[in-house]
Short mmCIF file of C-alpha atoms and ligand atoms in Angstrom, two decimals:
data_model
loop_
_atom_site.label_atom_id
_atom_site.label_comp_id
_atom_site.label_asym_id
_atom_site.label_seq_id
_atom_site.Cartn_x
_atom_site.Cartn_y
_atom_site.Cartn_z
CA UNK H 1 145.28 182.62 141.50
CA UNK H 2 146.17 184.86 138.47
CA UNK H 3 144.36 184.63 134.99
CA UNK H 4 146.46 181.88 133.63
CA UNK H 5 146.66 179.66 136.70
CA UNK H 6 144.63 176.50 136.58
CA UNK H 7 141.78 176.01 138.81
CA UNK H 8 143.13 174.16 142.33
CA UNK H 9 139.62 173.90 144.32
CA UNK H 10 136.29 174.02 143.73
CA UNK H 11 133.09 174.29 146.02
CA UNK H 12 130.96 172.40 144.23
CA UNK H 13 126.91 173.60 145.47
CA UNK H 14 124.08 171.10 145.12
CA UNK H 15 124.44 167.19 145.88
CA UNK H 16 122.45 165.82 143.16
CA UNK H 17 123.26 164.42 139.79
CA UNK H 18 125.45 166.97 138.24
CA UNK H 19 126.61 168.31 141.38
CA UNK H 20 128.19 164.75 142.56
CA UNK H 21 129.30 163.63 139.12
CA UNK H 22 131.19 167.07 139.25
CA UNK H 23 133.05 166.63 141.99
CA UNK H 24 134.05 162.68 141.00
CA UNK H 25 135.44 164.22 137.48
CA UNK H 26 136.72 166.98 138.77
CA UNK H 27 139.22 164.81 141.00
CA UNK H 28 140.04 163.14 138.54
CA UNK H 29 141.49 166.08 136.76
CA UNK H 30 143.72 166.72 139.60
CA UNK H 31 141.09 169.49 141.23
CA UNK H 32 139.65 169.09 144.82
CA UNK H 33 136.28 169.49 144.90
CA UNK H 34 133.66 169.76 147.91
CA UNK H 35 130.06 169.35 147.34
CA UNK H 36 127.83 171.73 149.76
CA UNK H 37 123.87 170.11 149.77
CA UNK H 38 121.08 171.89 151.09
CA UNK H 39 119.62 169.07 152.59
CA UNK H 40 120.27 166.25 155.55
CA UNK H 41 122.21 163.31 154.86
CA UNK H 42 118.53 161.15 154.97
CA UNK H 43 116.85 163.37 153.04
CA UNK H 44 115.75 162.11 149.94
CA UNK H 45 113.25 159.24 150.81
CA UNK H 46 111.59 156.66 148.26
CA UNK H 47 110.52 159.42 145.35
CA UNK H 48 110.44 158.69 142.19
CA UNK H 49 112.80 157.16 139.24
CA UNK H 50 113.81 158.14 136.26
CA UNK H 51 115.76 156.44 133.54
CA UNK H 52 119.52 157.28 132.21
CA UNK H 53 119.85 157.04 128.65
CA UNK H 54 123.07 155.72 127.26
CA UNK H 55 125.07 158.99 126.49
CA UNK H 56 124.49 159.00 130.63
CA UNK H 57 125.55 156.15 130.93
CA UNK H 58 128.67 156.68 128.78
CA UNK H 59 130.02 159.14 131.01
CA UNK H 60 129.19 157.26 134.27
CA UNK H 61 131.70 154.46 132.55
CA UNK H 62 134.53 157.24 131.31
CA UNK H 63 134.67 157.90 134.92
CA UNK H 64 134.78 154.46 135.90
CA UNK H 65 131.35 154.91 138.15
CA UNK H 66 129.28 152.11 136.47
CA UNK H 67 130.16 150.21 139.13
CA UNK H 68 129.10 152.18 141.75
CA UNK H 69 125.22 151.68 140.25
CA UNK H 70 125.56 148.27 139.42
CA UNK H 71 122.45 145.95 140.65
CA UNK H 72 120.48 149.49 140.94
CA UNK H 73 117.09 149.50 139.30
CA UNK H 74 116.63 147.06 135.85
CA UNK H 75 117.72 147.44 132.03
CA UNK H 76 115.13 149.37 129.80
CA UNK H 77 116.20 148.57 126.11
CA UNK H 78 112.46 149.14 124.88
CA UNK H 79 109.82 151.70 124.28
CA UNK H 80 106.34 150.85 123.25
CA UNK H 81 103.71 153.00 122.44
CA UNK H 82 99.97 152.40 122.18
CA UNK H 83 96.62 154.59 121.68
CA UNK H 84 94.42 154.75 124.81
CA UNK H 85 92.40 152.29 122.45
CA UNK H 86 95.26 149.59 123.57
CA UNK H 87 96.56 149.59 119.59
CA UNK H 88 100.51 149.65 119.15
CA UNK H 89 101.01 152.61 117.39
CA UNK H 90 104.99 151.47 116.86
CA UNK H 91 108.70 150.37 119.13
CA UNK H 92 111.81 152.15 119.45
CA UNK H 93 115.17 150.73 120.67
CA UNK H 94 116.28 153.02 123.48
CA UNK H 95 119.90 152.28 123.00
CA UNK H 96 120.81 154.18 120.07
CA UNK H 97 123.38 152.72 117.51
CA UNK H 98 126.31 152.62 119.09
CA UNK H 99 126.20 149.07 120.13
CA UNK H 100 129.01 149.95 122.81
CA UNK H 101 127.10 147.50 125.07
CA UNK H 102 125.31 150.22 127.06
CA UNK H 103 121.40 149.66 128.16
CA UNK H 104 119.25 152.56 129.23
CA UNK H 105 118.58 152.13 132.90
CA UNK H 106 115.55 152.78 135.19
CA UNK H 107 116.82 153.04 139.15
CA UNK H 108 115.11 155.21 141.86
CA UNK H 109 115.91 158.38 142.64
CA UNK H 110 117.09 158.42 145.57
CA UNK H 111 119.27 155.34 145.21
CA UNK H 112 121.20 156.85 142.07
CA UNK H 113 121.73 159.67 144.32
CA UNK H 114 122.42 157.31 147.20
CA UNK H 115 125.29 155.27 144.99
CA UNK H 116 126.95 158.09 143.52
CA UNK H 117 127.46 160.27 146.73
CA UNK H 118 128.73 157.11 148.57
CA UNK H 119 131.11 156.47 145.53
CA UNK H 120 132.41 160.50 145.49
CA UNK H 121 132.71 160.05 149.17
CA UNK H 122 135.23 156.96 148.50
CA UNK H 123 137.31 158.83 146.30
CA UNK H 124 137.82 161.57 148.97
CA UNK H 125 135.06 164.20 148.06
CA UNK H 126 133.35 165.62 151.03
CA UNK H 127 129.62 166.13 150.87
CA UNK H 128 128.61 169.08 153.12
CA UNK H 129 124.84 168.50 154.16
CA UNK H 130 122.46 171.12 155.79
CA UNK H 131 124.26 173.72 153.34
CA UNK H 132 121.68 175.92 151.33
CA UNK H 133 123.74 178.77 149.38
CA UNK H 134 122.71 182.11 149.82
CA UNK H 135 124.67 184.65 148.56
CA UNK H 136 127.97 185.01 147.13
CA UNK H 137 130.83 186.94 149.18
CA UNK H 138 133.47 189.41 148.03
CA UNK H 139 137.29 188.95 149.02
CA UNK H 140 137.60 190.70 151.63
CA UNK H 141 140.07 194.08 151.62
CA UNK H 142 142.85 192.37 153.49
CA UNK H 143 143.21 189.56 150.42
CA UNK H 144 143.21 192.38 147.42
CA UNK H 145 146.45 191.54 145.80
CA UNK H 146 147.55 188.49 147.92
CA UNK H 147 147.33 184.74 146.22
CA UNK H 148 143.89 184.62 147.20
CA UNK H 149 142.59 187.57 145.64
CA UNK H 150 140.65 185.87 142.93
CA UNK H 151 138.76 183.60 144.89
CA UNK H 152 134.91 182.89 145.62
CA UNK H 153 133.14 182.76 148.36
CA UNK H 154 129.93 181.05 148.96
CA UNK H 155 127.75 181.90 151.86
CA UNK H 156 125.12 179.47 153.78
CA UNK H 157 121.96 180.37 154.73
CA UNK H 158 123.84 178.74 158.52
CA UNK H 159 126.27 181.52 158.49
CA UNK H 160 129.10 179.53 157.21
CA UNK H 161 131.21 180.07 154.49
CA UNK H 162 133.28 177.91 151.77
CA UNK H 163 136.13 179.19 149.70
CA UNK H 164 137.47 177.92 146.22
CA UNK H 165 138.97 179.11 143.27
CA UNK H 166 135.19 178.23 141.37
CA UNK H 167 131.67 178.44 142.26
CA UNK H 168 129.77 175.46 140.38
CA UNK H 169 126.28 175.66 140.82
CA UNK H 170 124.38 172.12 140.67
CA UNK H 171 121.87 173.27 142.44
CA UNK H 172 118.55 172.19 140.57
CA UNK H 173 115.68 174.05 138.83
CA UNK H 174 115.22 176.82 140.94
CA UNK H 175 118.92 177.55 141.68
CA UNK H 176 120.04 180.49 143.92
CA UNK H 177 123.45 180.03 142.35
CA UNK H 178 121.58 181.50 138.73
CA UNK H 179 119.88 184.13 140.17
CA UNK H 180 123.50 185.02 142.10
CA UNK H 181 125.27 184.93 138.89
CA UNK H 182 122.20 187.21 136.65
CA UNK H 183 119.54 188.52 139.35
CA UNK H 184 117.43 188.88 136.12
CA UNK H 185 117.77 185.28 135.05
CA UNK H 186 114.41 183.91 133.57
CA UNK H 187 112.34 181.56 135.97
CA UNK H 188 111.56 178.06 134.77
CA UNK H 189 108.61 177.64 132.25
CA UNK H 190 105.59 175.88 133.63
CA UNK H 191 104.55 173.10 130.92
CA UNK H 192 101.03 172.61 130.92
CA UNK H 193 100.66 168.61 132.71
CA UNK H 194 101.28 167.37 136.16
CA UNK H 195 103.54 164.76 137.28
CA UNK H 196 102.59 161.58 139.01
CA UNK H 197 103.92 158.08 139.67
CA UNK H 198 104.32 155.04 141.95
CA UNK H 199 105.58 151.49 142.31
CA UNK H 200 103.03 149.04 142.44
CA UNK H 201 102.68 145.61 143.60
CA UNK H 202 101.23 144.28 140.87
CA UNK H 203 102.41 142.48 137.82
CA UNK H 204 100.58 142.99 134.82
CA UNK H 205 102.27 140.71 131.96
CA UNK H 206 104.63 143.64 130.79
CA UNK H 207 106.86 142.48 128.88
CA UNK H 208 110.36 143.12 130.92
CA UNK H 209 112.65 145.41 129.63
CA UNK H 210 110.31 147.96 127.95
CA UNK H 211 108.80 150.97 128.72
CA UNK H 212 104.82 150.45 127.68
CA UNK H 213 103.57 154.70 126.97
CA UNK H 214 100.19 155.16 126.25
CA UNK H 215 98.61 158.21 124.87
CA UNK H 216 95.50 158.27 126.89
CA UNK H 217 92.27 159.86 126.04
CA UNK H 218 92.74 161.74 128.14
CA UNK H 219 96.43 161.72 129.52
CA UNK H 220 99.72 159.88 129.26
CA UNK H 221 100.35 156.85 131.25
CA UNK H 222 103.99 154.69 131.07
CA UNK H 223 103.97 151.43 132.45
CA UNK H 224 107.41 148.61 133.34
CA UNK H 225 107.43 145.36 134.52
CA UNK H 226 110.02 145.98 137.26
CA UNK H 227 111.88 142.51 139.23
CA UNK H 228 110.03 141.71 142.01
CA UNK H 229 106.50 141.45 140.77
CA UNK H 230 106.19 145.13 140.69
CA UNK H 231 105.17 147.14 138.24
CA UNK H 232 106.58 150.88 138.12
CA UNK H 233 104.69 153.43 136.36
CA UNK H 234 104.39 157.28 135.69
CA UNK H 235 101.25 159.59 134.43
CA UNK H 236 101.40 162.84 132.96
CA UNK H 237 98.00 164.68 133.44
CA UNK H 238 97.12 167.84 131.34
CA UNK H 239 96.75 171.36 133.54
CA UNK H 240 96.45 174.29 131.61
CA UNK H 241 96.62 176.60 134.68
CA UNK H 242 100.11 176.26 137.30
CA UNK H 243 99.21 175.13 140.12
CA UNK H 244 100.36 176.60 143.74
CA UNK H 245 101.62 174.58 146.20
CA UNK H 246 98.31 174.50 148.07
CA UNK H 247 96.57 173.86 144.94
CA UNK H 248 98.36 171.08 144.49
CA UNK H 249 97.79 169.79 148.06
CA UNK H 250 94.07 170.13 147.12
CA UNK H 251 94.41 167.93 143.84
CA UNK H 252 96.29 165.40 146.04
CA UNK H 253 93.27 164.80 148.25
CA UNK H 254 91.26 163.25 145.69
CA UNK H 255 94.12 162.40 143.27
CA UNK H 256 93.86 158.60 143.27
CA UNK H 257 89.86 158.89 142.41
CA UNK H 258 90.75 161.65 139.58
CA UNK H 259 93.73 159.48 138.28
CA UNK H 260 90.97 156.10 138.24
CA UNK H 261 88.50 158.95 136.23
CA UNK H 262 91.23 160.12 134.01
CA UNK H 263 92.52 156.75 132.66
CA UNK H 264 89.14 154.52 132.78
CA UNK H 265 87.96 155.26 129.10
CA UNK H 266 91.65 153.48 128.15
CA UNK H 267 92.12 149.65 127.41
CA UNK H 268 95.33 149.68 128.84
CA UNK H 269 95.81 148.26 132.26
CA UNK H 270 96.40 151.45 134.03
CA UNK H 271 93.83 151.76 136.56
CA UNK H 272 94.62 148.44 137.76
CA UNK H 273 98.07 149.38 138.08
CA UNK H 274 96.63 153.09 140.19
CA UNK H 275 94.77 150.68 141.85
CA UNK H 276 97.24 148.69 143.19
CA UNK H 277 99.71 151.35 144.27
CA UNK H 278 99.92 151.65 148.20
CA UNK H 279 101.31 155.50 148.00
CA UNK H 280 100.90 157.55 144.81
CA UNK H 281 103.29 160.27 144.69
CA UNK H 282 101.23 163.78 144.75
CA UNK H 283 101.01 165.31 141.70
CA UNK H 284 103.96 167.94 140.77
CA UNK H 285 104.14 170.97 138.25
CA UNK H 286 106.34 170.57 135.01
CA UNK H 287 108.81 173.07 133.77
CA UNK H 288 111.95 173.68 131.59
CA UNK H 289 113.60 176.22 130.26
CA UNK H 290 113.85 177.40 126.84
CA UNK H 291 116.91 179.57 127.56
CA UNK H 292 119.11 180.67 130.26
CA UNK H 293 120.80 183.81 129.23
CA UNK H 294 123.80 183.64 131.55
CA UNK H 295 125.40 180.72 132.55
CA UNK H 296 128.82 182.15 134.30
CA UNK H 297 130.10 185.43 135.88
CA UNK H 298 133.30 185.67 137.55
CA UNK H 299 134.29 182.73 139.52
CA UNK H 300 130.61 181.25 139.05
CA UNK H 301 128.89 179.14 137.23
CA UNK H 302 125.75 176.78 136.78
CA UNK H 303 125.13 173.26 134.94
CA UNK H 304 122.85 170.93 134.69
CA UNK H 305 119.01 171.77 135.82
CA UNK H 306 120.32 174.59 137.31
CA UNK H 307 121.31 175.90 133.64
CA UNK H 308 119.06 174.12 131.09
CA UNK H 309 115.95 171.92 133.01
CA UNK H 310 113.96 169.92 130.45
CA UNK H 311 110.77 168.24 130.63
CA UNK H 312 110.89 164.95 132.00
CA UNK H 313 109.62 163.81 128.45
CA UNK H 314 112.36 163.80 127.21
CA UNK H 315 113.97 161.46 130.05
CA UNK H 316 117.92 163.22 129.24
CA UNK H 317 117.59 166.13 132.70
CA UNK H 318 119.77 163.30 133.80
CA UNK H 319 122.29 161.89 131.39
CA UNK H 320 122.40 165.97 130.26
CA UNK H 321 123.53 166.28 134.00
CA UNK H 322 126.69 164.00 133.54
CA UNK H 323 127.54 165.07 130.08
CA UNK H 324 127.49 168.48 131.79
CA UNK H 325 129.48 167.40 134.80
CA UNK H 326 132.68 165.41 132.59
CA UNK H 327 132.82 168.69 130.24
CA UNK H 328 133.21 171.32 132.87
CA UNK H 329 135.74 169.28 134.70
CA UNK H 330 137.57 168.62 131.10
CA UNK H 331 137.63 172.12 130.72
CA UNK H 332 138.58 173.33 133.99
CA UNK H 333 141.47 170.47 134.26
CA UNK H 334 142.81 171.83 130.98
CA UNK H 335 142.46 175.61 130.95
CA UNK H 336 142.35 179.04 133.24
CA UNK H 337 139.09 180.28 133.81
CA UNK H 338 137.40 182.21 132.40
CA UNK H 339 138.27 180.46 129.32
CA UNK H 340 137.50 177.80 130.89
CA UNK H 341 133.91 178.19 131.25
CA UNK H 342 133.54 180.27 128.09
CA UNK H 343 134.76 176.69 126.20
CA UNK H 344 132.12 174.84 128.12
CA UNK H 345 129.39 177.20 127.33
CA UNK H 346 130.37 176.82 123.07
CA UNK H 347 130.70 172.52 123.65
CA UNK H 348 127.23 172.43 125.37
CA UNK H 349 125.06 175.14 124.80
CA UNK H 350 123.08 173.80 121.70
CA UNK H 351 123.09 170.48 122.43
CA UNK H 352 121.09 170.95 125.60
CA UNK H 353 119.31 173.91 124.26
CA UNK H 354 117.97 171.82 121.18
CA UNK H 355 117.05 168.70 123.57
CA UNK H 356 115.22 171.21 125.99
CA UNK H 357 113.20 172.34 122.67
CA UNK H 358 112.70 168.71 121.48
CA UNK H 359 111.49 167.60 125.13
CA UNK H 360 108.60 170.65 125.28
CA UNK H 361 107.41 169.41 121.70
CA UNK H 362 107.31 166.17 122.72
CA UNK H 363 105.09 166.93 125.87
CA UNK H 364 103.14 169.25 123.97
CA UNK H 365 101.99 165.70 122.33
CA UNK H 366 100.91 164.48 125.76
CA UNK H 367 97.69 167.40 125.45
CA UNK H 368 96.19 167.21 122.29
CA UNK H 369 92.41 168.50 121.98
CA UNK H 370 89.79 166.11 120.61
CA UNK H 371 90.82 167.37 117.20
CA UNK H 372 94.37 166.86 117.62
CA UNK H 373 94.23 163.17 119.43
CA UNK H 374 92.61 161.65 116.23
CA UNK H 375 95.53 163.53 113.98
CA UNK H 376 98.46 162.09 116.75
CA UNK H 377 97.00 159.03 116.57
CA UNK H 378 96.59 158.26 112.58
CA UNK H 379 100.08 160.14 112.36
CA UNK H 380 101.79 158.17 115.15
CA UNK H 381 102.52 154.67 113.18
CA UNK H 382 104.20 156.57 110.34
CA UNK H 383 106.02 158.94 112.63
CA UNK H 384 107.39 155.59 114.52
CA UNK H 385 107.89 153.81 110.98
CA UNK H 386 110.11 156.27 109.76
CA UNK H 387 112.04 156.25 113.49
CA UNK H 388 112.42 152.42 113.02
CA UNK H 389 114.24 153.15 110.29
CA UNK H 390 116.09 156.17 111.14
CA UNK H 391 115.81 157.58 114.48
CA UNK H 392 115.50 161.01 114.84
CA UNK H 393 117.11 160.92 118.02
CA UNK H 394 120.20 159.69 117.51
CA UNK H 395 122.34 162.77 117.66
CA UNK H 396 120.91 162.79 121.67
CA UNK H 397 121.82 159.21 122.90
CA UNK H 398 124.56 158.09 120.45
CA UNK H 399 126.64 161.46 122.08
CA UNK H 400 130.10 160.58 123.34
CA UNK H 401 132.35 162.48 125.25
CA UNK H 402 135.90 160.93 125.76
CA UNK H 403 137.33 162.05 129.23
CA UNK H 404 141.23 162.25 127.38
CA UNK H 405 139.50 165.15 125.01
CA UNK H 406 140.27 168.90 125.09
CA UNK H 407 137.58 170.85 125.42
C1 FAD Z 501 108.97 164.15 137.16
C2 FAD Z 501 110.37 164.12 136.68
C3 FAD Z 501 110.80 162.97 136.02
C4 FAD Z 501 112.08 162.95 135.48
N1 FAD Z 501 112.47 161.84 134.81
C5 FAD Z 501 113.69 161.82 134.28
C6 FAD Z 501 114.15 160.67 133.57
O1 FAD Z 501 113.45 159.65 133.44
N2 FAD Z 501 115.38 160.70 133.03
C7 FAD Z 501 116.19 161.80 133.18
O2 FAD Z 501 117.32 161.78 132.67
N3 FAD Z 501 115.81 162.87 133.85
C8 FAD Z 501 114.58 162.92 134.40
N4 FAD Z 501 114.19 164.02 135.09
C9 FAD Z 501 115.09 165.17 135.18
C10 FAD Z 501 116.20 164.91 136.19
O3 FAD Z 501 115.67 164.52 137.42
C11 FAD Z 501 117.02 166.19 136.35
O4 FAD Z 501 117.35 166.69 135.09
C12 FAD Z 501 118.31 165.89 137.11
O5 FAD Z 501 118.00 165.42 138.40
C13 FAD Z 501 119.16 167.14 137.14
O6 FAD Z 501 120.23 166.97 138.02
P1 FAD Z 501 120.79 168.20 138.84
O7 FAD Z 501 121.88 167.65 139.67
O8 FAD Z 501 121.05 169.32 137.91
O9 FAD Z 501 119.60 168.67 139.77
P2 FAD Z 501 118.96 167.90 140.99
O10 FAD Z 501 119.04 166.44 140.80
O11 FAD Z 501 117.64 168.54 141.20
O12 FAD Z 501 119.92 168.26 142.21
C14 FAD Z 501 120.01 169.56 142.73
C15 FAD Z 501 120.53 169.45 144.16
O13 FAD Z 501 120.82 170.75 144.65
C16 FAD Z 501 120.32 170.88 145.97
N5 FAD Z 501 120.07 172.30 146.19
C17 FAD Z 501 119.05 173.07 145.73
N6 FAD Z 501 119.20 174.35 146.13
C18 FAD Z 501 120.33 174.41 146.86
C19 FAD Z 501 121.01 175.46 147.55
N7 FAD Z 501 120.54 176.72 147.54
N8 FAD Z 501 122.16 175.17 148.21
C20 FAD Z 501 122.65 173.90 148.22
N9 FAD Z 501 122.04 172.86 147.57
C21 FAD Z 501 120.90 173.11 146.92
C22 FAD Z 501 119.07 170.02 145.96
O14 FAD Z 501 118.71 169.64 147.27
C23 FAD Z 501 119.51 168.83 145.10
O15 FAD Z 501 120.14 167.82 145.86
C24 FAD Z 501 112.93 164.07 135.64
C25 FAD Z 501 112.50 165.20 136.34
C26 FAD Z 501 111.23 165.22 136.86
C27 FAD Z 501 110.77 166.46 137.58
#
């Protein structure tokens, strides 16, 4: 492959989000892609959920995958947010003003990833499992100057090997595809609050369709009316210190009781909700990153988490994911590399930087002192007044990428 071929193959590392949408986009620009996961095929288990925003959503139907996540998870037009007091501080439309007919979604992890693997596999991608990259190889001598002299290798931790004309790393927030492509690459920034979650089987009179956040006393609680009589629901719990992974094996012994301590000075139903969740997931650290200096080299590159995580505030990791995912492929389908990637850096690069930004101000929100809670919550109803009217996210969800554009 010389400089102004087009990109043929592509070994595509990391079966997630971006790493699956990749390969479905990039067959449809003509390239064959294989996706190379780190984990078994049975892997992923119940988790947690997250919601795709519309500009997600958007691309999912440009590449005609809407369907493959149809009946998955419930429609969540609606945010609401309250005081730990139980008063409405204000409501926001998730759907942005497009009025395309898109509805933010809520679906489970692992069924997202579930639907959109099975739907690459029909369209001829082959998912690789038990695959962890570990290093990237040189051509060997013999294929200096031979058709094959400018591609990449990617070596598994198994001893095997993959070949393709381009590297794509989707392989999460602590990639080993970064750290191939700049061995000084920043490590994620921890965010000062803990993760938690579950489903429970409870129905509290949510009102369907909305996403109820409450900014506790003491931390941030999100609660759904899900179908079924469930009720799904997330908490975000301040920690000022990161937490090892023991540490956080210790905090999950007596995480239920801390979680009923945390949210019993609210008048929202939360502990009920804690109370009736059979398994709540153990607590997890937060991180983003404000800045990843080098997103290609060579035949390499990384997207999605792998190249710009977020905090989950600001509920785009995903949807950034697939905008990622139909832009590389765009670019790739219609130029050499490395132009290629050097025109997907300029498209993306401060969109995703400024949404990484906006997501660690938001969760910096989720900790105010004593001080700070009173100011947040006298400043809240104006802040959501003024979003009624004009949101300041718009730019975020009301994105649109058409798949016939040139990069
Ligand atoms: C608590 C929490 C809540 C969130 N909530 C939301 C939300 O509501 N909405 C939203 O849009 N986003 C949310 N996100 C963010 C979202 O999950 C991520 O942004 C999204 O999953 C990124 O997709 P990805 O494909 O880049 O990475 P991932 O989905 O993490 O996929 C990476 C894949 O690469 C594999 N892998 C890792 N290392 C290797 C290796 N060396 N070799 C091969 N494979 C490897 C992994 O096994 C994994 O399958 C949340 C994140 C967290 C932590």
């Amino acid at each position: 492959m010389t400089k102004t071929q087009r990109t043929r193959t592509a070994a595509v590392i990391g079966g997630g989000i971006a790493g699956t949408v990749t390969a479905i986009a990039l067959r449809e620009a003509g390239i064959e892609a294989d996706v190379y996961e780190a984990y078994d095929y049975s892997a992923d288990g119940v988790g947690a959920y997250l919601t795709v925003q519309v500009n997600g959503l958007a691309v999912l139907r440009e590449l005609d995958l809407l369907r493959a996540i149809d009946g998955l998870g419930f429609d969540t037009p609606r945010f609401t947010f309250h005081s730990g007091a139980g008063k409405l501080l204000g409501s926001m439309d998730t759907t942005g003003s497009r009025g395309d007919g898109l509805v933010t979604r809520t679906i489970r992890r692992a069924e997202l990833y579930q639907a959109l693997r099975d739907e690459a596999g029909r369209r001829g991608v082959r998912i690789h499992y038990g695959k962890r990259l570990a290093s990237y190889g040189d051509r060997p001598e013999s294929y200096k100057d031979t058709e094959h002299a400018d591609r990449a290798t990617a070596r598994f931790t198994d001893g095997t090997a993959a070949e393709a004309d381009v590297l794509v790393g989707a392989d999460g927030l602590l990639s080993r595809m970064r750290t191939l492509i700049d061995p000084g690459a920043p490590r994620p920034r921890y965010v000062p609050l803990l993760n938690t979650g579950g489903y429970a089987g409870i129905d509290v009179g949510a009102e369907p369709g909305t996403m109820h956040m409450v900014f506790g006393r003491e931390a941030f609680f999100c609660y759904m009316a899900a179908p079924g009589g469930q009720t799904w629901w997330f908490a975000n719990v301040p920690q000022q210190a990161e937490l090892t992974p023991a540490q956080l094996a210790v905090a999950n012994e007596g995480w239920r009781d801390r979680l009923l301590r945390t949210f019993a000075p609210d008048r929202v139903p939360a502990t009920t909700i804690i109370q009736a969740t059979g398994d709540i997931l153990a607590p997890w650290n937060t991180y983003d990153f404000p800045r990843v200096p080098h997103w290609h080299r060579d035949r390499m590159i990384v997207i999605g988490d792998a190249a710009h995580a977020t905090s989950p505030t600001s509920g785009q990791g995903a949807s950034m994911a697939m905008e990622d995912a139909l832009v590389l492929a765009q670019a790739l389908r219609d130029h050499p590399v490395p132009e290629a990637f050097t025109r997907y850096e300029a498209a993306r690069r401060d969109r995703v930087e400024k949404i990484v930004a906006d997501g660690n101000k938001k969760s910096g929100e989720k900790m105010p002192g004593p001080v700070g809670r009173i100011v947040r919550d006298a400043m809240l109803p104006l802040v959501f007044r003024r979003e009624a009217r004009k949101p300041s996210t718009a730019w975020v969800v009301d994105h649109r990428i058409a798949w016939g554009a040139t990069v």
